[in-house]
XYZ file of C-alpha atoms in Angstrom:
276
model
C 0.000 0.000 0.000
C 1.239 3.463 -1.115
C 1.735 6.341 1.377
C 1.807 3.815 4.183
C 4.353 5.533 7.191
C 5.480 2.532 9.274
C 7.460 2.647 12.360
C 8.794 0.044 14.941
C 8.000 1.066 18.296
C 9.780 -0.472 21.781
C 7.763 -1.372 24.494
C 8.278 -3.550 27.146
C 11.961 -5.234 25.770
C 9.784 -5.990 22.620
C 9.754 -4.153 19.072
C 5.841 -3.795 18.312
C 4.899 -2.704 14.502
C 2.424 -0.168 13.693
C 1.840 1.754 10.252
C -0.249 5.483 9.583
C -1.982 4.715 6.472
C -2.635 7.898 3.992
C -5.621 9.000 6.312
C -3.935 9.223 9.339
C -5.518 6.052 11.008
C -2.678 3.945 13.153
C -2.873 0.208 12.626
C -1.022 -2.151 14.874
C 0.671 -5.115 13.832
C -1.304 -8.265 15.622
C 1.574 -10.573 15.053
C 4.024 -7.971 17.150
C 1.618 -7.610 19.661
C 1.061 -11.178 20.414
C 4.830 -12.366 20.705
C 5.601 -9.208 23.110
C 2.741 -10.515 25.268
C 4.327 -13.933 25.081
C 1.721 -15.832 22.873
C 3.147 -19.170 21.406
C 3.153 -19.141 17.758
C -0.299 -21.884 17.990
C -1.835 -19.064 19.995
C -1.262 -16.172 18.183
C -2.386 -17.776 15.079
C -5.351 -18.540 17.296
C -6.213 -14.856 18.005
C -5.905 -13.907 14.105
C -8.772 -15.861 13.739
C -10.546 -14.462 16.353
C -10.308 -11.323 15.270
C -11.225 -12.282 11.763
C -14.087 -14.299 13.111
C -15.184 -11.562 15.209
C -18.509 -9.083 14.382
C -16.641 -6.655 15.785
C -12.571 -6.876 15.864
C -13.239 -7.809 12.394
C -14.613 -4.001 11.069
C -11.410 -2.668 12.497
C -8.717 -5.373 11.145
C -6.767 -4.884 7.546
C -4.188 -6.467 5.831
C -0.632 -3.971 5.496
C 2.569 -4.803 3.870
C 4.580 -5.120 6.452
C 8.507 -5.882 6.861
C 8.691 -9.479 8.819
C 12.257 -11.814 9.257
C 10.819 -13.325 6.084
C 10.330 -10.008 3.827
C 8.098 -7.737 3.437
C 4.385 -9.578 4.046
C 1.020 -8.744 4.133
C -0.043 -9.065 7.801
C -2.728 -8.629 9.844
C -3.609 -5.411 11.613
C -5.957 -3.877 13.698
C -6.973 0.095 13.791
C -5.680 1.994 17.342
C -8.781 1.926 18.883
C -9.840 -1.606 18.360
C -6.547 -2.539 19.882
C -7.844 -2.462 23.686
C -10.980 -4.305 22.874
C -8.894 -7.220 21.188
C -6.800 -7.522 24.151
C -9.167 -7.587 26.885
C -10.759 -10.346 24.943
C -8.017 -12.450 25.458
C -8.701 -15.255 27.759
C -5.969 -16.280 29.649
C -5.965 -20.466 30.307
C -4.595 -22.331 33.526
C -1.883 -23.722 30.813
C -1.193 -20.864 29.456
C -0.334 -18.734 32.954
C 1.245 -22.005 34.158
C 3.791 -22.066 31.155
C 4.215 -18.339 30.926
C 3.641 -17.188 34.282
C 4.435 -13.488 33.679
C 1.781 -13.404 30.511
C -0.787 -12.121 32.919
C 1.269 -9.346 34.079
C 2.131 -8.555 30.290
C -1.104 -9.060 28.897
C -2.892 -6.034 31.661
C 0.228 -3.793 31.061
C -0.917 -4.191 26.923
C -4.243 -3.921 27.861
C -3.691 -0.475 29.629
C -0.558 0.781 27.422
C -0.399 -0.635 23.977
C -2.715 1.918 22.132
C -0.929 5.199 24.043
C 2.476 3.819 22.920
C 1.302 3.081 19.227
C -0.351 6.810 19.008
C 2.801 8.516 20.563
C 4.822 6.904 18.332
C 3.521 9.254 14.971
C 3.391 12.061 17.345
C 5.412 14.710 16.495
C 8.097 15.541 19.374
C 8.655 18.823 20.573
C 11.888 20.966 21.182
C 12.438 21.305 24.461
C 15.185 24.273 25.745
C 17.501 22.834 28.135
C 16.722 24.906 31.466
C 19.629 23.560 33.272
C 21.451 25.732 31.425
C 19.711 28.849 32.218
C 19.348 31.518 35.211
C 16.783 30.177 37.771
C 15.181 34.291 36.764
C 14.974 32.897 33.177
C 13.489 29.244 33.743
C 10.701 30.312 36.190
C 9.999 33.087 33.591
C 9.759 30.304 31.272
C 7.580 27.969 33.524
C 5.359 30.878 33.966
C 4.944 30.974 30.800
C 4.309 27.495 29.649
C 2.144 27.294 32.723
C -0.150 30.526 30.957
C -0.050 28.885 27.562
C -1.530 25.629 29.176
C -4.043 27.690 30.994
C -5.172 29.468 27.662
C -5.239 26.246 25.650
C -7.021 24.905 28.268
C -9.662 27.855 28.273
C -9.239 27.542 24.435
C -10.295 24.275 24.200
C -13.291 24.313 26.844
C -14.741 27.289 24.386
C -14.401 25.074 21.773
C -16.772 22.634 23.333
C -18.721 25.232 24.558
C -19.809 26.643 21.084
C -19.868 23.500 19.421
C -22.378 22.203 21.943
C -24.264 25.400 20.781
C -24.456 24.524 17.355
C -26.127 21.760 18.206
C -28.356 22.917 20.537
C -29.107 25.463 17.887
C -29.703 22.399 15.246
C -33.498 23.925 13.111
C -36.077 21.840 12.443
C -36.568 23.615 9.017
C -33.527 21.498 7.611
C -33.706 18.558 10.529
C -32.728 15.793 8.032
C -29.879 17.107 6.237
C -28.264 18.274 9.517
C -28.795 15.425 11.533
C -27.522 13.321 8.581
C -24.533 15.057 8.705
C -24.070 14.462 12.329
C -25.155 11.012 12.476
C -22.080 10.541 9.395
C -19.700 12.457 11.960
C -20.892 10.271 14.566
C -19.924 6.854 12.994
C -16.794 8.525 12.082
C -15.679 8.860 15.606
C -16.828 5.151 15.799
C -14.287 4.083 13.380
C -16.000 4.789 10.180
C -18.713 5.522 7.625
C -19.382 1.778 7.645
C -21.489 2.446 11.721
C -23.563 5.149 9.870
C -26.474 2.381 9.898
C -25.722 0.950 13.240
C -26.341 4.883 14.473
C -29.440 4.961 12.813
C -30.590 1.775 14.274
C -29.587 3.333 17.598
C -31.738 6.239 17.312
C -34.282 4.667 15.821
C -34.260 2.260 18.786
C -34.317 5.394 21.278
C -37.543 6.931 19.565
C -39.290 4.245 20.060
C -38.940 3.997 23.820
C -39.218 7.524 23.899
C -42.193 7.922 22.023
C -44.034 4.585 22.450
C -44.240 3.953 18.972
C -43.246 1.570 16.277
C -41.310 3.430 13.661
C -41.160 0.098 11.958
C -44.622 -0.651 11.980
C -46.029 2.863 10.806
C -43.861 2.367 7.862
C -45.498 -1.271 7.297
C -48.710 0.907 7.564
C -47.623 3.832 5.557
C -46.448 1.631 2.816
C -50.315 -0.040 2.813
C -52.659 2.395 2.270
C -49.900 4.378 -0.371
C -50.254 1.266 -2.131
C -54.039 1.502 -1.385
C -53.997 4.690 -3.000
C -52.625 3.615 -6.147
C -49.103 5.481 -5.464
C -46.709 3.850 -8.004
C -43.713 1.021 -6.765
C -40.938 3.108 -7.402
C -42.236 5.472 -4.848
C -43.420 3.264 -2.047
C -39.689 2.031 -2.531
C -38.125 5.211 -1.857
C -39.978 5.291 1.532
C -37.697 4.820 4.720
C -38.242 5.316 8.335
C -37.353 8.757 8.225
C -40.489 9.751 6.034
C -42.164 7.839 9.099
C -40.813 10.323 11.240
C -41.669 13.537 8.486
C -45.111 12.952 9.215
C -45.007 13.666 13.117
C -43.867 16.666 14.388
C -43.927 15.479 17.942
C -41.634 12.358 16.424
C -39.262 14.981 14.512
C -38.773 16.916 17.701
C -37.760 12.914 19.264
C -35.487 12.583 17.062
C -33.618 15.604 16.737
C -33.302 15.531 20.375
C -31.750 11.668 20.577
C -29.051 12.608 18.015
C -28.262 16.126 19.447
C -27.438 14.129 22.909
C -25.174 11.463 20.893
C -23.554 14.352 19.322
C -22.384 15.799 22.101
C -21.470 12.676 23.394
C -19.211 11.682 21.092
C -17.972 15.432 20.928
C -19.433 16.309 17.454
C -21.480 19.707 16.032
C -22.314 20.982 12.845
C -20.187 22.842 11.201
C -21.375 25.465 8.691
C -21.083 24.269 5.011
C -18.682 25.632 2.599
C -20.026 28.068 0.182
């Protein structure tokens, strides 16, 4: 794969692998991974199919050309944050802790570190002066001053949150579905990709239902009856989804634009203004 940054990173007395594909998402090499925890070869070929058989390791695993004692290979990796999730699914057997008594130990110090010391790895590292070198005047000037710019990135950052809570607090029901389409794309982003857009929907579909006592699924059932009743061609009973459900009640609009303003700010997202 082209435009593929890779990087072997130390942890623990082991050499882990981990590649930033072109858009920025870390992948960690599973093979790496499993021989710094201490897995025998049988069980780390165990684990790839885990993760391959799992519903969800699986949306977060790739293949990356990878440099291994035997060449370059394709191997199997798995995207930063599905790392932790893999690991704590790893079961660790009587045998196993009485061969390899320190695996345990390993295993919760991967479990709690592995994905920090992948991301730090692409990091960029900063200059740092060397104070020791300088008047104790200068370096607490110079503490004081880092210590102000961490105090106004700090404020920065809170107004950040502040107004983009706003925006979506400010979300209009005059254009309801194209902006909560955007979020609910946004959303599944932060969940690893466009590929949990549906999943979202299902959520929130889910949550209107409770909330409102209703059956979105049903009124579509019925909706999709008495259009056909009224002679309204196929191709436009087709194009009918559960949100045209929702089009038809205000009360259910005002539902829904609620339940995906709350996962919004959840998962830290707002609308942002579209180019023009």
């Amino acid at each position: 794969m082209k435009e593929l940054e890779i990087k072997k990173v130390p942890f623990m007395g082991a050499e882990l692998m981990a590649a930033r594909d072109k858009d920025g998402v870390i992948w960690g090499g599973v093979r790496w991974m499993c021989d710094g925890i201490g897995l025998s070869r049988n069980q780390r070929d165990n684990q790839t199919q885990k993760i391959k058989a799992d519903t969800v390791l699986s949306k977060g695993a790739g293949n990356f050309p990878l440099p291994t004692n035997g060449g370059v290979q394709e191997v199997l990796c798995l995207k930063l944050d599905f790392v932790p999730i893999w690991l704590a699914k790893i079961s660790i057997t009587p045998t196993m802790e009485a061969e390899t008594p320190e695996l345990s130990e390993k295993l919760m110090e991967y479990q709690l570190k592995a994905k920090d010391v992948l991301a730090a790895a692409f990091l960029p590292v900063a200059a740092t002066p060397d104070l020791d070198t300088l008047s104790p005047e200068l370096r607490l000037l110079i503490n004081m001053e880092l210590k102000q710019k961490e105090q106004d990135r700090a404020i920065e950052q809170m107004s950040q949150r502040i107004d983009s809570i706003r925006d979506v607090v400010a979300l209009s029901p005059a254009s309801w579905r194209k902006d909560t389409s955007r979020m609910i794309a946004r959303i599944a982003n932060q969940m690893g990709g466009t590929e949990h857009i549906q999943d979202v929907y299902k959520g929130v579909y889910s949550l209107v239902n409770e909330r409102a006592r209703v059956s979105l699924e049903k009124r579509l059932t019925n909706k999709l009856r008495r259009m056909a009743d009224e002679g309204v061609c196929l191709s436009a009973r087709e194009r009918m989804t559960i949100l045209d459900v929702i089009a038809d009640d205000k009360k259910l609009i005002e539902i829904y634009i609620a339940i995906v303003k709350e996962i919004a700010i959840k998962f830290g997202v707002y609308l942002e203004a579209e180019a023009s």
